[in-house]
């Protein structure tokens, strides 16, 4: 059994596991240009907030390596355009912008184009390496919260393949498997792109973690009939007051958790916090193609020209969140106060 990963920087090449091919095929893609990175993010070949940030960082470094100007000012202008381009791929996960901004500040500290190119790649590698350690810490803090709970529900895939390794919401399960702590994980399939059915089930099976797949509509009944003891989810952007954007369907689970009086945990690194916004009302919610809902692959499951609303995320108000598990520790309400304290 092993914890799967989805991003590699090897022999000066960016290689990703094409998450659109899982669970039936493990297809590795080499992304040779910023355009290929952009395409991979938009098409969810790489997805998951931290993984998007890591891949975009490598994408910016790749794009920079192609710029031929030797004038630093011109180079930085081209880099700013590349930042805007990659930043337009997906709007909700703040990790994308956090990673790109980290590289931009490194580039602006350079005194030469070649120096900047070297520093950009080094910073992308740092972000990648740091994220694995970050997720392991989240897993350890998460395990401490779940030590007396076995039946846990989750949604989407906030797992190892959505990060550098281990994941956020799934990190306690992967670490638990290594430490002999047993869980029974109930994974919501996560319409319309099925990250739960296709990715979380596959990922937990790689680690030998018992996992049961349910449809999203079964969540309430499952919490009641199976005695779910906790819900743990990832995040794409957390506002200064703790309001959290995550995969569509997360808000419903948070409301159910409150109704059934079970803890609702958000697991996320500090790179997912956006302290520039006061509340979740300011989080941009990505709306994706209607075909994700009206079609199963090539097969139409709705009448032609059906009107569709396809938000990829929703926002859970902080008052529904029992605790936010980060690499720096477990944050409990009052979130505005305690996020400011711990950062
Ligand atoms: C640790 S992944 C965080 C987050 O990202 C996922 O969204 P997507 O699959 O659209 O990239 C999902 O919301 C996860 O919880």
mmCIF file of C-alpha atoms and ligand atoms in Angstrom:
data_model
loop_
_atom_site.group_PDB
_atom_site.id
_atom_site.type_symbol
_atom_site.label_atom_id
_atom_site.label_comp_id
_atom_site.label_asym_id
_atom_site.label_seq_id
_atom_site.Cartn_x
_atom_site.Cartn_y
_atom_site.Cartn_z
ATOM 1 C CA UNK A 1 0.000 0.000 0.000
ATOM 2 C CA UNK A 2 1.315 3.471 -0.718
ATOM 3 C CA UNK A 3 0.140 7.061 -0.606
ATOM 4 C CA UNK A 4 -0.222 8.198 -4.253
ATOM 5 C CA UNK A 5 1.112 11.521 -5.527
ATOM 6 C CA UNK A 6 0.248 13.422 -8.692
ATOM 7 C CA UNK A 7 3.068 15.925 -9.355
ATOM 8 C CA UNK A 8 6.773 15.340 -10.036
ATOM 9 C CA UNK A 9 9.632 17.635 -11.054
ATOM 10 C CA UNK A 10 12.103 15.181 -12.571
ATOM 11 C CA UNK A 11 15.074 15.744 -14.922
ATOM 12 C CA UNK A 12 13.977 19.353 -15.307
ATOM 13 C CA UNK A 13 10.496 18.282 -16.420
ATOM 14 C CA UNK A 14 7.058 18.771 -14.874
ATOM 15 C CA UNK A 15 5.139 15.508 -14.811
ATOM 16 C CA UNK A 16 1.561 15.191 -13.575
ATOM 17 C CA UNK A 17 -0.793 12.276 -13.074
ATOM 18 C CA UNK A 18 -3.788 13.016 -15.339
ATOM 19 C CA UNK A 19 -6.604 13.011 -12.785
ATOM 20 C CA UNK A 20 -9.212 12.970 -15.542
ATOM 21 C CA UNK A 21 -8.086 9.442 -16.475
ATOM 22 C CA UNK A 22 -8.426 8.033 -12.918
ATOM 23 C CA UNK A 23 -9.485 5.622 -11.595
ATOM 24 C CA UNK A 24 -9.144 3.309 -14.579
ATOM 25 C CA UNK A 25 -5.874 4.563 -16.039
ATOM 26 C CA UNK A 26 -2.736 6.043 -14.506
ATOM 27 C CA UNK A 27 -1.572 8.341 -17.314
ATOM 28 C CA UNK A 28 1.427 10.621 -16.687
ATOM 29 C CA UNK A 29 1.695 13.801 -18.715
ATOM 30 C CA UNK A 30 4.820 15.913 -19.187
ATOM 31 C CA UNK A 31 3.831 19.584 -19.254
ATOM 32 C CA UNK A 32 6.403 21.388 -21.393
ATOM 33 C CA UNK A 33 4.982 24.910 -21.487
ATOM 34 C CA UNK A 34 2.930 27.436 -19.567
ATOM 35 C CA UNK A 35 0.117 26.810 -22.049
ATOM 36 C CA UNK A 36 0.104 23.093 -21.253
ATOM 37 C CA UNK A 37 0.020 23.912 -17.536
ATOM 38 C CA UNK A 38 -2.897 26.318 -18.066
ATOM 39 C CA UNK A 39 -4.765 23.660 -20.050
ATOM 40 C CA UNK A 40 -4.141 20.989 -17.405
ATOM 41 C CA UNK A 41 -5.539 23.219 -14.656
ATOM 42 C CA UNK A 42 -8.616 24.345 -16.622
ATOM 43 C CA UNK A 43 -9.433 20.763 -17.654
ATOM 44 C CA UNK A 44 -8.913 19.383 -14.111
ATOM 45 C CA UNK A 45 -6.078 17.113 -15.234
ATOM 46 C CA UNK A 46 -4.477 18.569 -12.141
ATOM 47 C CA UNK A 47 -6.923 19.789 -9.489
ATOM 48 C CA UNK A 48 -7.121 20.447 -5.804
ATOM 49 C CA UNK A 49 -6.153 23.811 -4.364
ATOM 50 C CA UNK A 50 -2.567 23.047 -3.243
ATOM 51 C CA UNK A 51 -1.831 20.968 -6.356
ATOM 52 C CA UNK A 52 -3.064 23.824 -8.539
ATOM 53 C CA UNK A 53 -0.714 26.209 -6.733
ATOM 54 C CA UNK A 54 2.280 23.897 -7.056
ATOM 55 C CA UNK A 55 1.648 23.182 -10.750
ATOM 56 C CA UNK A 56 1.035 26.843 -11.570
ATOM 57 C CA UNK A 57 4.306 27.744 -9.852
ATOM 58 C CA UNK A 58 6.180 25.308 -12.090
ATOM 59 C CA UNK A 59 4.180 26.702 -15.030
ATOM 60 C CA UNK A 60 5.328 30.248 -14.304
ATOM 61 C CA UNK A 61 8.932 29.056 -14.014
ATOM 62 C CA UNK A 62 8.568 27.128 -17.288
ATOM 63 C CA UNK A 63 7.138 30.175 -19.045
ATOM 64 C CA UNK A 64 9.913 32.369 -17.683
ATOM 65 C CA UNK A 65 12.586 30.008 -18.996
ATOM 66 C CA UNK A 66 11.245 30.575 -22.511
ATOM 67 C CA UNK A 67 11.513 34.399 -22.401
ATOM 68 C CA UNK A 68 14.539 35.538 -24.419
ATOM 69 C CA UNK A 69 14.894 39.157 -23.343
ATOM 70 C CA UNK A 70 17.964 40.013 -21.296
ATOM 71 C CA UNK A 71 16.408 43.231 -19.977
ATOM 72 C CA UNK A 72 15.110 42.629 -16.469
ATOM 73 C CA UNK A 73 12.267 45.171 -16.724
ATOM 74 C CA UNK A 74 10.987 43.614 -19.954
ATOM 75 C CA UNK A 75 11.341 40.149 -18.405
ATOM 76 C CA UNK A 76 9.320 41.162 -15.344
ATOM 77 C CA UNK A 77 6.605 42.614 -17.593
ATOM 78 C CA UNK A 78 6.403 39.317 -19.503
ATOM 79 C CA UNK A 79 6.256 37.496 -16.181
ATOM 80 C CA UNK A 80 3.359 39.684 -15.046
ATOM 81 C CA UNK A 81 1.485 38.713 -18.224
ATOM 82 C CA UNK A 82 2.199 35.034 -17.513
ATOM 83 C CA UNK A 83 0.888 35.573 -13.940
ATOM 84 C CA UNK A 84 -2.355 37.046 -15.286
ATOM 85 C CA UNK A 85 -2.678 34.177 -17.800
ATOM 86 C CA UNK A 86 -2.217 31.395 -15.233
ATOM 87 C CA UNK A 87 -4.348 33.326 -12.736
ATOM 88 C CA UNK A 88 -7.243 33.255 -15.208
ATOM 89 C CA UNK A 89 -7.345 29.452 -15.237
ATOM 90 C CA UNK A 90 -9.549 28.954 -12.124
ATOM 91 C CA UNK A 91 -10.699 31.766 -9.797
ATOM 92 C CA UNK A 92 -11.613 30.153 -6.471
ATOM 93 C CA UNK A 93 -8.602 28.294 -5.052
ATOM 94 C CA UNK A 94 -6.447 31.033 -3.547
ATOM 95 C CA UNK A 95 -3.417 28.709 -3.542
ATOM 96 C CA UNK A 96 -3.045 29.473 -7.250
ATOM 97 C CA UNK A 97 -2.542 33.168 -6.550
ATOM 98 C CA UNK A 98 -0.575 32.590 -3.355
ATOM 99 C CA UNK A 99 1.967 30.459 -5.230
ATOM 100 C CA UNK A 100 2.216 32.824 -8.208
ATOM 101 C CA UNK A 101 2.654 35.825 -5.902
ATOM 102 C CA UNK A 102 5.453 34.016 -4.057
ATOM 103 C CA UNK A 103 7.294 33.549 -7.348
ATOM 104 C CA UNK A 104 6.661 37.126 -8.471
ATOM 105 C CA UNK A 105 8.206 38.532 -5.298
ATOM 106 C CA UNK A 106 11.247 36.322 -5.771
ATOM 107 C CA UNK A 107 11.598 37.516 -9.377
ATOM 108 C CA UNK A 108 11.380 41.138 -8.275
ATOM 109 C CA UNK A 109 14.200 40.553 -5.828
ATOM 110 C CA UNK A 110 16.494 39.401 -8.660
ATOM 111 C CA UNK A 111 19.155 41.560 -10.303
ATOM 112 C CA UNK A 112 19.351 39.693 -13.598
ATOM 113 C CA UNK A 113 17.088 37.739 -15.934
ATOM 114 C CA UNK A 114 19.091 34.547 -15.579
ATOM 115 C CA UNK A 115 19.161 34.979 -11.822
ATOM 116 C CA UNK A 116 15.397 35.425 -11.812
ATOM 117 C CA UNK A 117 14.875 32.313 -13.925
ATOM 118 C CA UNK A 118 16.925 30.244 -11.489
ATOM 119 C CA UNK A 119 15.170 31.667 -8.420
ATOM 120 C CA UNK A 120 11.716 31.092 -9.934
ATOM 121 C CA UNK A 121 12.325 27.380 -10.405
ATOM 122 C CA UNK A 122 13.912 27.084 -6.969
ATOM 123 C CA UNK A 123 10.855 28.750 -5.384
ATOM 124 C CA UNK A 124 8.465 26.442 -7.245
ATOM 125 C CA UNK A 125 10.403 23.441 -5.957
ATOM 126 C CA UNK A 126 10.341 24.903 -2.431
ATOM 127 C CA UNK A 127 6.542 25.301 -2.587
ATOM 128 C CA UNK A 128 6.245 21.692 -3.744
ATOM 129 C CA UNK A 129 8.518 20.303 -1.013
ATOM 130 C CA UNK A 130 6.979 22.471 1.722
ATOM 131 C CA UNK A 131 3.463 21.327 0.866
ATOM 132 C CA UNK A 132 4.240 17.680 1.611
ATOM 133 C CA UNK A 133 5.502 18.574 5.086
ATOM 134 C CA UNK A 134 2.528 20.913 5.571
ATOM 135 C CA UNK A 135 0.021 18.202 4.706
ATOM 136 C CA UNK A 136 1.721 15.700 7.008
ATOM 137 C CA UNK A 137 1.305 18.167 9.903
ATOM 138 C CA UNK A 138 -2.354 18.675 8.988
ATOM 139 C CA UNK A 139 -2.736 14.901 9.039
ATOM 140 C CA UNK A 140 -1.228 14.663 12.494
ATOM 141 C CA UNK A 141 -3.418 17.423 13.932
ATOM 142 C CA UNK A 142 -6.417 15.868 12.187
ATOM 143 C CA UNK A 143 -5.630 12.473 13.694
ATOM 144 C CA UNK A 144 -5.625 14.024 17.165
ATOM 145 C CA UNK A 145 -9.170 15.283 16.593
ATOM 146 C CA UNK A 146 -10.402 11.996 15.133
ATOM 147 C CA UNK A 147 -8.646 9.606 17.502
ATOM 148 C CA UNK A 148 -11.929 8.461 19.122
ATOM 149 C CA UNK A 149 -13.946 8.504 15.903
ATOM 150 C CA UNK A 150 -14.045 5.832 13.242
ATOM 151 C CA UNK A 151 -16.916 6.556 10.850
ATOM 152 C CA UNK A 152 -16.077 9.770 9.023
ATOM 153 C CA UNK A 153 -17.636 11.344 5.935
ATOM 154 C CA UNK A 154 -15.926 13.482 3.335
ATOM 155 C CA UNK A 155 -16.702 15.095 -0.020
ATOM 156 C CA UNK A 156 -14.727 15.672 -3.190
ATOM 157 C CA UNK A 157 -11.038 14.796 -3.093
ATOM 158 C CA UNK A 158 -8.957 16.773 -0.631
ATOM 159 C CA UNK A 159 -6.412 14.055 -0.840
ATOM 160 C CA UNK A 160 -2.819 13.264 -1.575
ATOM 161 C CA UNK A 161 -3.278 13.760 -5.321
ATOM 162 C CA UNK A 162 -4.786 17.200 -4.653
ATOM 163 C CA UNK A 163 -1.596 18.272 -2.877
ATOM 164 C CA UNK A 164 2.116 17.404 -2.885
ATOM 165 C CA UNK A 165 1.362 14.322 -0.766
ATOM 166 C CA UNK A 166 -0.959 13.098 2.019
ATOM 167 C CA UNK A 167 -3.684 15.680 1.256
ATOM 168 C CA UNK A 168 -5.594 17.794 3.740
ATOM 169 C CA UNK A 169 -8.952 16.229 4.664
ATOM 170 C CA UNK A 170 -7.674 12.778 3.717
ATOM 171 C CA UNK A 171 -4.294 13.178 5.412
ATOM 172 C CA UNK A 172 -5.519 11.800 8.775
ATOM 173 C CA UNK A 173 -6.743 8.666 6.982
ATOM 174 C CA UNK A 174 -3.447 8.102 5.160
ATOM 175 C CA UNK A 175 -1.415 8.702 8.322
ATOM 176 C CA UNK A 176 -3.879 6.638 10.331
ATOM 177 C CA UNK A 177 -3.278 3.709 7.988
ATOM 178 C CA UNK A 178 0.479 4.036 8.617
ATOM 179 C CA UNK A 179 -0.122 4.143 12.402
ATOM 180 C CA UNK A 180 -2.729 1.377 12.578
ATOM 181 C CA UNK A 181 -5.642 3.753 13.366
ATOM 182 C CA UNK A 182 -8.711 2.344 11.598
ATOM 183 C CA UNK A 183 -11.314 4.512 9.924
ATOM 184 C CA UNK A 184 -14.441 3.743 7.941
ATOM 185 C CA UNK A 185 -14.557 6.570 5.458
ATOM 186 C CA UNK A 186 -17.790 7.430 3.662
ATOM 187 C CA UNK A 187 -17.009 9.304 0.440
ATOM 188 C CA UNK A 188 -19.647 11.371 -1.323
ATOM 189 C CA UNK A 189 -19.405 10.763 -5.079
ATOM 190 C CA UNK A 190 -19.306 14.555 -5.665
ATOM 191 C CA UNK A 191 -21.373 15.389 -8.700
ATOM 192 C CA UNK A 192 -20.885 16.639 -11.320
ATOM 193 C CA UNK A 193 -17.196 15.720 -11.826
ATOM 194 C CA UNK A 194 -17.168 12.774 -9.371
ATOM 195 C CA UNK A 195 -13.938 13.608 -7.552
ATOM 196 C CA UNK A 196 -15.207 11.442 -4.688
ATOM 197 C CA UNK A 197 -16.126 8.365 -6.693
ATOM 198 C CA UNK A 198 -13.207 8.575 -9.130
ATOM 199 C CA UNK A 199 -10.424 9.972 -6.933
ATOM 200 C CA UNK A 200 -11.068 9.642 -3.189
ATOM 201 C CA UNK A 201 -12.193 6.016 -3.412
ATOM 202 C CA UNK A 202 -9.206 5.165 -5.628
ATOM 203 C CA UNK A 203 -6.765 7.096 -3.447
ATOM 204 C CA UNK A 204 -7.886 5.589 -0.130
ATOM 205 C CA UNK A 205 -7.822 2.114 -1.660
ATOM 206 C CA UNK A 206 -4.152 2.707 -2.588
ATOM 207 C CA UNK A 207 -3.514 3.310 1.110
ATOM 208 C CA UNK A 208 -5.630 0.394 2.276
ATOM 209 C CA UNK A 209 -8.139 2.692 4.005
ATOM 210 C CA UNK A 210 -11.682 1.217 4.140
ATOM 211 C CA UNK A 211 -13.943 3.484 2.091
ATOM 212 C CA UNK A 212 -17.652 3.330 1.202
ATOM 213 C CA UNK A 213 -19.007 5.294 -1.736
ATOM 214 C CA UNK A 214 -22.362 7.047 -1.467
ATOM 215 C CA UNK A 215 -24.230 9.398 -3.750
ATOM 216 C CA UNK A 216 -24.348 13.008 -2.573
ATOM 217 C CA UNK A 217 -28.102 12.690 -1.977
ATOM 218 C CA UNK A 218 -27.500 9.837 0.501
ATOM 219 C CA UNK A 219 -25.503 12.010 2.918
ATOM 220 C CA UNK A 220 -28.298 12.759 5.413
ATOM 221 C CA UNK A 221 -29.587 9.197 5.505
ATOM 222 C CA UNK A 222 -26.045 7.825 5.842
ATOM 223 C CA UNK A 223 -25.183 10.144 8.734
ATOM 224 C CA UNK A 224 -28.296 8.895 10.505
ATOM 225 C CA UNK A 225 -28.270 5.206 9.571
ATOM 226 C CA UNK A 226 -24.526 4.580 9.708
ATOM 227 C CA UNK A 227 -23.832 6.733 12.750
ATOM 228 C CA UNK A 228 -21.301 9.012 11.105
ATOM 229 C CA UNK A 229 -19.185 10.519 13.872
ATOM 230 C CA UNK A 230 -17.544 13.421 12.049
ATOM 231 C CA UNK A 231 -17.290 15.139 8.698
ATOM 232 C CA UNK A 232 -13.955 16.408 7.373
ATOM 233 C CA UNK A 233 -13.509 18.405 4.167
ATOM 234 C CA UNK A 234 -10.856 20.430 2.351
ATOM 235 C CA UNK A 235 -10.954 24.051 1.315
ATOM 236 C CA UNK A 236 -10.222 26.257 -1.660
ATOM 237 C CA UNK A 237 -10.295 29.614 0.057
ATOM 238 C CA UNK A 238 -10.818 30.587 3.709
ATOM 239 C CA UNK A 239 -11.708 34.192 4.544
ATOM 240 C CA UNK A 240 -10.390 36.067 7.580
ATOM 241 C CA UNK A 241 -13.574 35.242 9.527
ATOM 242 C CA UNK A 242 -13.339 31.513 8.803
ATOM 243 C CA UNK A 243 -15.999 31.348 6.075
ATOM 244 C CA UNK A 244 -14.790 28.578 3.781
ATOM 245 C CA UNK A 245 -15.218 27.912 0.066
ATOM 246 C CA UNK A 246 -15.008 24.271 -0.877
ATOM 247 C CA UNK A 247 -16.473 21.876 -3.406
ATOM 248 C CA UNK A 248 -20.172 22.287 -4.128
ATOM 249 C CA UNK A 249 -22.105 20.169 -1.657
ATOM 250 C CA UNK A 250 -19.892 21.042 1.304
ATOM 251 C CA UNK A 251 -22.374 23.581 2.691
ATOM 252 C CA UNK A 252 -25.057 20.922 2.743
ATOM 253 C CA UNK A 253 -22.839 18.594 4.763
ATOM 254 C CA UNK A 254 -22.065 21.403 7.222
ATOM 255 C CA UNK A 255 -25.782 22.039 7.757
ATOM 256 C CA UNK A 256 -26.356 18.301 8.243
ATOM 257 C CA UNK A 257 -23.469 18.093 10.723
ATOM 258 C CA UNK A 258 -25.075 20.859 12.782
ATOM 259 C CA UNK A 259 -28.470 19.146 12.636
ATOM 260 C CA UNK A 260 -27.036 15.792 13.708
ATOM 261 C CA UNK A 261 -24.724 17.412 16.255
ATOM 262 C CA UNK A 262 -21.501 15.929 14.863
ATOM 263 C CA UNK A 263 -18.238 17.842 14.349
ATOM 264 C CA UNK A 264 -17.584 19.451 10.939
ATOM 265 C CA UNK A 265 -13.871 19.945 10.307
ATOM 266 C CA UNK A 266 -12.135 21.898 7.562
ATOM 267 C CA UNK A 267 -8.556 20.828 6.840
ATOM 268 C CA UNK A 268 -6.390 23.295 4.959
ATOM 269 C CA UNK A 269 -2.888 24.769 4.837
ATOM 270 C CA UNK A 270 -2.317 28.449 5.490
ATOM 271 C CA UNK A 271 -1.735 28.864 1.754
ATOM 272 C CA UNK A 272 -5.528 28.447 1.453
ATOM 273 C CA UNK A 273 -6.299 31.379 3.754
ATOM 274 C CA UNK A 274 -7.107 34.692 2.090
ATOM 275 C CA UNK A 275 -6.840 37.294 4.841
ATOM 276 C CA UNK A 276 -7.400 40.080 2.317
ATOM 277 C CA UNK A 277 -11.129 39.303 2.449
ATOM 278 C CA UNK A 278 -13.296 39.668 5.538
ATOM 279 C CA UNK A 279 -15.919 37.054 4.698
ATOM 280 C CA UNK A 280 -16.959 34.344 2.300
ATOM 281 C CA UNK A 281 -19.191 36.776 0.421
ATOM 282 C CA UNK A 282 -16.060 38.038 -1.308
ATOM 283 C CA UNK A 283 -14.874 34.620 -2.548
ATOM 284 C CA UNK A 284 -15.184 34.258 -6.349
ATOM 285 C CA UNK A 285 -17.132 31.084 -7.167
ATOM 286 C CA UNK A 286 -16.126 29.332 -10.372
ATOM 287 C CA UNK A 287 -18.982 28.351 -12.680
ATOM 288 C CA UNK A 288 -18.098 25.557 -15.048
ATOM 289 C CA UNK A 289 -19.453 24.250 -18.358
ATOM 290 C CA UNK A 290 -23.046 23.017 -18.371
ATOM 291 C CA UNK A 291 -21.910 19.838 -20.110
ATOM 292 C CA UNK A 292 -20.464 18.654 -16.779
ATOM 293 C CA UNK A 293 -24.074 18.348 -15.585
ATOM 294 C CA UNK A 294 -25.983 17.523 -18.774
ATOM 295 C CA UNK A 295 -23.607 14.817 -20.010
ATOM 296 C CA UNK A 296 -21.949 11.675 -18.729
ATOM 297 C CA UNK A 297 -19.016 11.695 -21.099
ATOM 298 C CA UNK A 298 -20.587 11.773 -24.569
ATOM 299 C CA UNK A 299 -24.017 10.675 -23.327
ATOM 300 C CA UNK A 300 -26.584 13.438 -22.785
ATOM 301 C CA UNK A 301 -28.612 12.856 -19.614
ATOM 302 C CA UNK A 302 -30.702 16.009 -19.993
ATOM 303 C CA UNK A 303 -32.676 17.422 -22.921
ATOM 304 C CA UNK A 304 -30.802 19.553 -25.421
ATOM 305 C CA UNK A 305 -30.496 23.255 -24.520
ATOM 306 C CA UNK A 306 -31.336 22.550 -20.896
ATOM 307 C CA UNK A 307 -30.688 25.601 -18.741
ATOM 308 C CA UNK A 308 -27.937 24.787 -16.206
ATOM 309 C CA UNK A 309 -26.378 26.369 -13.115
ATOM 310 C CA UNK A 310 -22.999 24.775 -12.364
ATOM 311 C CA UNK A 311 -21.134 26.453 -9.471
ATOM 312 C CA UNK A 312 -18.063 24.356 -8.664
ATOM 313 C CA UNK A 313 -17.920 25.586 -5.039
ATOM 314 C CA UNK A 314 -20.083 26.827 -2.215
ATOM 315 C CA UNK A 315 -19.272 28.785 0.937
ATOM 316 C CA UNK A 316 -19.768 27.376 4.436
ATOM 317 C CA UNK A 317 -20.279 30.109 7.056
ATOM 318 C CA UNK A 318 -17.771 29.922 9.893
ATOM 319 C CA UNK A 319 -20.494 29.235 12.463
ATOM 320 C CA UNK A 320 -21.031 25.802 10.916
ATOM 321 C CA UNK A 321 -17.346 24.861 11.253
ATOM 322 C CA UNK A 322 -16.248 23.082 14.447
ATOM 323 C CA UNK A 323 -12.518 23.581 13.827
ATOM 324 C CA UNK A 324 -10.080 24.413 11.043
ATOM 325 C CA UNK A 325 -7.114 22.032 10.973
ATOM 326 C CA UNK A 326 -3.910 23.659 9.697
ATOM 327 C CA UNK A 327 -0.208 22.859 9.699
ATOM 328 C CA UNK A 328 0.218 25.409 12.517
ATOM 329 C CA UNK A 329 -2.422 23.871 14.716
ATOM 330 C CA UNK A 330 -6.175 23.507 15.212
ATOM 331 C CA UNK A 331 -8.100 26.756 15.034
ATOM 332 C CA UNK A 332 -11.427 27.060 16.872
ATOM 333 C CA UNK A 333 -13.886 29.941 17.033
ATOM 334 C CA UNK A 334 -13.623 32.886 17.291
ATOM 335 C CA UNK A 335 -11.997 32.415 13.886
ATOM 336 C CA UNK A 336 -11.298 36.067 13.094
ATOM 337 C CA UNK A 337 -9.419 36.426 16.338
ATOM 338 C CA UNK A 338 -7.726 33.029 16.341
ATOM 339 C CA UNK A 339 -6.706 33.021 12.677
ATOM 340 C CA UNK A 340 -5.024 36.373 13.222
ATOM 341 C CA UNK A 341 -3.271 34.999 16.298
ATOM 342 C CA UNK A 342 -1.956 31.727 14.827
ATOM 343 C CA UNK A 343 -0.743 32.904 11.388
HETATM 344 C C1 LIG B 1 -6.874 19.785 -0.935
HETATM 345 S S1 LIG B 1 -7.900 20.037 -2.328
HETATM 346 C C2 LIG B 1 -8.928 21.304 -1.820
HETATM 347 C C3 LIG B 1 -10.224 21.382 -2.617
HETATM 348 O O1 LIG B 1 -10.032 21.510 -4.046
HETATM 349 C C4 LIG B 1 -11.048 20.718 -4.706
HETATM 350 O O2 LIG B 1 -11.658 21.379 -5.780
HETATM 351 P P1 LIG B 1 -11.372 20.903 -7.324
HETATM 352 O O3 LIG B 1 -11.469 19.406 -7.363
HETATM 353 O O4 LIG B 1 -12.472 21.597 -8.114
HETATM 354 O O5 LIG B 1 -10.002 21.440 -7.652
HETATM 355 C C5 LIG B 1 -12.059 20.451 -3.631
HETATM 356 O O6 LIG B 1 -12.896 21.577 -3.416
HETATM 357 C C6 LIG B 1 -11.133 20.191 -2.467
HETATM 358 O O7 LIG B 1 -11.764 20.127 -1.239
#
